[in-house]
Amino acid sequence: MAVLLAIGAAGYFGRATLVRLWPPAALFYETVGLPVEPPGTGLQLQNVRSEQKAEDGKAALLVEGQIVNVSETLRTVPVLRVTALGADRQPLRNWTVAPVPPQILPGEIATFRDVQADAAGVLEVMITFDGGR
């Protein structure tokens, strides 16, 4: 009985993580009346820019921007997934960046900045809310 209770509690309190790892679980939770907000709900990316720079004789990629809370409640700012795209929009690599601060009130702004070495071949960058905090 205790095992079933523990599994139920883990499924309830860990539902956001479960949905992030296995998106079809969102339908189950919605069906039982426990909808899960996707990462980044109530948040908006702004002033995002990427720039190729020379660092130690190699191409480096700078990615920076802001995240604003456009909702009316405190929001946790999820980790961002950055995907570097090359020719034909093919992914070359991806990584995560943790914005600062990790929670923001309505109207507040979190920022992110990251530099990746050896950015040769990167033509475009795609940034999404990952949710893996």
PDB file of C-alpha atoms in Angstrom:
ATOM      1  CA  MET A   1       0.000   0.000   0.000  1.00  0.00           C
ATOM      2  CA  ALA A   2       2.811   2.420   0.890  1.00  0.00           C
ATOM      3  CA  VAL A   3       4.456   1.705  -2.471  1.00  0.00           C
ATOM      4  CA  LEU A   4       1.277   2.622  -4.355  1.00  0.00           C
ATOM      5  CA  LEU A   5       0.949   5.787  -2.308  1.00  0.00           C
ATOM      6  CA  ALA A   6       4.569   6.721  -3.075  1.00  0.00           C
ATOM      7  CA  ILE A   7       4.059   6.082  -6.798  1.00  0.00           C
ATOM      8  CA  GLY A   8       0.887   8.186  -6.775  1.00  0.00           C
ATOM      9  CA  ALA A   9       2.639  11.056  -4.962  1.00  0.00           C
ATOM     10  CA  ALA A  10       5.568  10.923  -7.385  1.00  0.00           C
ATOM     11  CA  GLY A  11       3.166  10.987 -10.332  1.00  0.00           C
ATOM     12  CA  TYR A  12       1.301  13.956  -8.885  1.00  0.00           C
ATOM     13  CA  PHE A  13       4.202  16.129  -7.707  1.00  0.00           C
ATOM     14  CA  GLY A  14       6.538  15.134 -10.535  1.00  0.00           C
ATOM     15  CA  ARG A  15       4.027  15.523 -13.343  1.00  0.00           C
ATOM     16  CA  ALA A  16       5.794  18.484 -14.968  1.00  0.00           C
ATOM     17  CA  THR A  17       9.043  16.517 -15.154  1.00  0.00           C
ATOM     18  CA  LEU A  18       7.251  13.436 -16.442  1.00  0.00           C
ATOM     19  CA  VAL A  19       5.511  15.444 -19.185  1.00  0.00           C
ATOM     20  CA  ARG A  20       8.822  17.065 -20.164  1.00  0.00           C
ATOM     21  CA  LEU A  21      10.443  13.626 -20.492  1.00  0.00           C
ATOM     22  CA  TRP A  22       7.426  11.952 -22.114  1.00  0.00           C
ATOM     23  CA  PRO A  23       5.043  14.545 -23.676  1.00  0.00           C
ATOM     24  CA  PRO A  24       2.147  12.076 -24.315  1.00  0.00           C
ATOM     25  CA  ALA A  25       1.652  11.938 -20.513  1.00  0.00           C
ATOM     26  CA  ALA A  26       0.156  15.456 -20.742  1.00  0.00           C
ATOM     27  CA  LEU A  27      -3.012  13.960 -22.263  1.00  0.00           C
ATOM     28  CA  PHE A  28      -3.399  11.592 -19.295  1.00  0.00           C
ATOM     29  CA  TYR A  29      -2.996  14.385 -16.750  1.00  0.00           C
ATOM     30  CA  GLU A  30      -5.442  16.619 -18.624  1.00  0.00           C
ATOM     31  CA  THR A  31      -7.958  13.762 -18.783  1.00  0.00           C
ATOM     32  CA  VAL A  32      -7.858  13.296 -14.990  1.00  0.00           C
ATOM     33  CA  GLY A  33      -8.173  17.053 -14.375  1.00  0.00           C
ATOM     34  CA  LEU A  34      -4.527  17.843 -13.607  1.00  0.00           C
ATOM     35  CA  PRO A  35      -3.325  19.845 -16.618  1.00  0.00           C
ATOM     36  CA  VAL A  36       0.380  20.597 -16.829  1.00  0.00           C
ATOM     37  CA  GLU A  37       1.550  23.948 -18.158  1.00  0.00           C
ATOM     38  CA  PRO A  38       4.311  23.651 -20.730  1.00  0.00           C
ATOM     39  CA  PRO A  39       7.697  25.141 -19.786  1.00  0.00           C
ATOM     40  CA  GLY A  40       7.773  28.880 -20.362  1.00  0.00           C
ATOM     41  CA  THR A  41       4.041  29.504 -19.911  1.00  0.00           C
ATOM     42  CA  GLY A  42       3.569  33.180 -19.073  1.00  0.00           C
ATOM     43  CA  LEU A  43       7.112  34.039 -20.159  1.00  0.00           C
ATOM     44  CA  GLN A  44       8.326  35.742 -23.310  1.00  0.00           C
ATOM     45  CA  LEU A  45      11.782  35.871 -24.904  1.00  0.00           C
ATOM     46  CA  GLN A  46      12.925  39.334 -25.944  1.00  0.00           C
ATOM     47  CA  ASN A  47      16.071  41.103 -27.147  1.00  0.00           C
ATOM     48  CA  VAL A  48      17.578  37.765 -28.142  1.00  0.00           C
ATOM     49  CA  ARG A  49      20.733  37.967 -30.189  1.00  0.00           C
ATOM     50  CA  SER A  50      23.541  35.722 -31.311  1.00  0.00           C
ATOM     51  CA  GLU A  51      26.889  36.799 -32.647  1.00  0.00           C
ATOM     52  CA  GLN A  52      29.956  35.051 -33.962  1.00  0.00           C
ATOM     53  CA  LYS A  53      33.157  36.308 -32.356  1.00  0.00           C
ATOM     54  CA  ALA A  54      36.810  35.407 -32.646  1.00  0.00           C
ATOM     55  CA  GLU A  55      38.146  33.986 -29.401  1.00  0.00           C
ATOM     56  CA  ASP A  56      41.682  32.560 -29.191  1.00  0.00           C
ATOM     57  CA  GLY A  57      41.811  32.433 -32.984  1.00  0.00           C
ATOM     58  CA  LYS A  58      38.636  30.325 -33.280  1.00  0.00           C
ATOM     59  CA  ALA A  59      35.031  31.211 -34.003  1.00  0.00           C
ATOM     60  CA  ALA A  60      32.983  31.526 -30.810  1.00  0.00           C
ATOM     61  CA  LEU A  61      29.239  31.967 -30.541  1.00  0.00           C
ATOM     62  CA  LEU A  62      27.695  34.479 -28.123  1.00  0.00           C
ATOM     63  CA  VAL A  63      24.004  33.990 -27.296  1.00  0.00           C
ATOM     64  CA  GLU A  64      22.177  36.396 -24.984  1.00  0.00           C
ATOM     65  CA  GLY A  65      18.764  37.817 -24.268  1.00  0.00           C
ATOM     66  CA  GLN A  66      16.001  38.437 -21.784  1.00  0.00           C
ATOM     67  CA  ILE A  67      12.933  36.631 -20.519  1.00  0.00           C
ATOM     68  CA  VAL A  68      10.025  38.744 -19.275  1.00  0.00           C
ATOM     69  CA  ASN A  69       7.177  37.514 -17.092  1.00  0.00           C
ATOM     70  CA  VAL A  70       4.051  38.600 -18.986  1.00  0.00           C
ATOM     71  CA  SER A  71       1.702  36.762 -16.615  1.00  0.00           C
ATOM     72  CA  GLU A  72       0.120  37.977 -13.399  1.00  0.00           C
ATOM     73  CA  THR A  73       1.850  35.437 -11.113  1.00  0.00           C
ATOM     74  CA  LEU A  74       5.338  34.483  -9.969  1.00  0.00           C
ATOM     75  CA  ARG A  75       6.937  32.222 -12.582  1.00  0.00           C
ATOM     76  CA  THR A  76       9.839  29.828 -12.463  1.00  0.00           C
ATOM     77  CA  VAL A  77      12.163  30.532 -15.367  1.00  0.00           C
ATOM     78  CA  PRO A  78      13.013  27.221 -17.048  1.00  0.00           C
ATOM     79  CA  VAL A  79      16.367  26.319 -18.478  1.00  0.00           C
ATOM     80  CA  LEU A  80      16.728  27.300 -22.126  1.00  0.00           C
ATOM     81  CA  ARG A  81      17.730  24.865 -24.855  1.00  0.00           C
ATOM     82  CA  VAL A  82      19.962  26.424 -27.501  1.00  0.00           C
ATOM     83  CA  THR A  83      20.264  24.608 -30.823  1.00  0.00           C
ATOM     84  CA  ALA A  84      22.961  25.670 -33.278  1.00  0.00           C
ATOM     85  CA  LEU A  85      21.855  25.152 -36.872  1.00  0.00           C
ATOM     86  CA  GLY A  86      24.094  24.823 -39.897  1.00  0.00           C
ATOM     87  CA  ALA A  87      23.443  24.522 -43.613  1.00  0.00           C
ATOM     88  CA  ASP A  88      19.888  23.470 -44.521  1.00  0.00           C
ATOM     89  CA  ARG A  89      18.877  24.217 -40.905  1.00  0.00           C
ATOM     90  CA  GLN A  90      20.454  20.949 -39.757  1.00  0.00           C
ATOM     91  CA  PRO A  91      21.211  20.850 -35.996  1.00  0.00           C
ATOM     92  CA  LEU A  92      24.940  20.899 -35.317  1.00  0.00           C
ATOM     93  CA  ARG A  93      24.682  20.685 -31.521  1.00  0.00           C
ATOM     94  CA  ASN A  94      22.571  21.832 -28.606  1.00  0.00           C
ATOM     95  CA  TRP A  95      23.139  22.808 -24.996  1.00  0.00           C
ATOM     96  CA  THR A  96      21.284  24.361 -22.102  1.00  0.00           C
ATOM     97  CA  VAL A  97      21.623  27.760 -20.458  1.00  0.00           C
ATOM     98  CA  ALA A  98      20.241  28.656 -17.023  1.00  0.00           C
ATOM     99  CA  PRO A  99      18.730  32.168 -16.886  1.00  0.00           C
ATOM    100  CA  VAL A 100      19.219  34.397 -13.838  1.00  0.00           C
ATOM    101  CA  PRO A 101      17.265  34.722 -11.579  1.00  0.00           C
ATOM    102  CA  PRO A 102      15.420  31.380 -11.530  1.00  0.00           C
ATOM    103  CA  GLN A 103      12.065  32.975 -10.569  1.00  0.00           C
ATOM    104  CA  ILE A 104      10.542  36.312 -11.571  1.00  0.00           C
ATOM    105  CA  LEU A 105       7.507  38.311 -10.517  1.00  0.00           C
ATOM    106  CA  PRO A 106       5.037  39.793 -13.039  1.00  0.00           C
ATOM    107  CA  GLY A 107       6.806  42.326 -15.252  1.00  0.00           C
ATOM    108  CA  GLU A 108      10.289  41.310 -14.058  1.00  0.00           C
ATOM    109  CA  ILE A 109      13.064  40.222 -16.395  1.00  0.00           C
ATOM    110  CA  ALA A 110      15.556  37.355 -16.235  1.00  0.00           C
ATOM    111  CA  THR A 111      18.645  37.396 -18.449  1.00  0.00           C
ATOM    112  CA  PHE A 112      20.812  34.771 -20.082  1.00  0.00           C
ATOM    113  CA  ARG A 113      24.244  34.894 -21.692  1.00  0.00           C
ATOM    114  CA  ASP A 114      26.453  32.097 -22.937  1.00  0.00           C
ATOM    115  CA  VAL A 115      29.552  31.777 -25.101  1.00  0.00           C
ATOM    116  CA  GLN A 116      30.338  28.530 -26.913  1.00  0.00           C
ATOM    117  CA  ALA A 117      33.765  27.910 -28.357  1.00  0.00           C
ATOM    118  CA  ASP A 118      34.350  26.459 -31.819  1.00  0.00           C
ATOM    119  CA  ALA A 119      31.196  27.741 -33.517  1.00  0.00           C
ATOM    120  CA  ALA A 120      32.370  27.096 -37.058  1.00  0.00           C
ATOM    121  CA  GLY A 121      29.516  26.340 -39.443  1.00  0.00           C
ATOM    122  CA  VAL A 122      26.770  27.835 -37.241  1.00  0.00           C
ATOM    123  CA  LEU A 123      24.401  29.876 -39.414  1.00  0.00           C
ATOM    124  CA  GLU A 124      21.408  30.218 -37.107  1.00  0.00           C
ATOM    125  CA  VAL A 125      20.449  29.669 -33.465  1.00  0.00           C
ATOM    126  CA  MET A 126      17.115  28.435 -32.120  1.00  0.00           C
ATOM    127  CA  ILE A 127      16.214  28.995 -28.450  1.00  0.00           C
ATOM    128  CA  THR A 128      13.347  27.240 -26.668  1.00  0.00           C
ATOM    129  CA  PHE A 129      12.162  26.751 -23.087  1.00  0.00           C
ATOM    130  CA  ASP A 130      13.471  23.362 -21.987  1.00  0.00           C
ATOM    131  CA  GLY A 131      12.003  23.052 -18.506  1.00  0.00           C
ATOM    132  CA  GLY A 132      14.843  20.917 -17.206  1.00  0.00           C
ATOM    133  CA  ARG A 133      15.532  22.781 -13.981  1.00  0.00           C
TER     134      ARG A 133
END
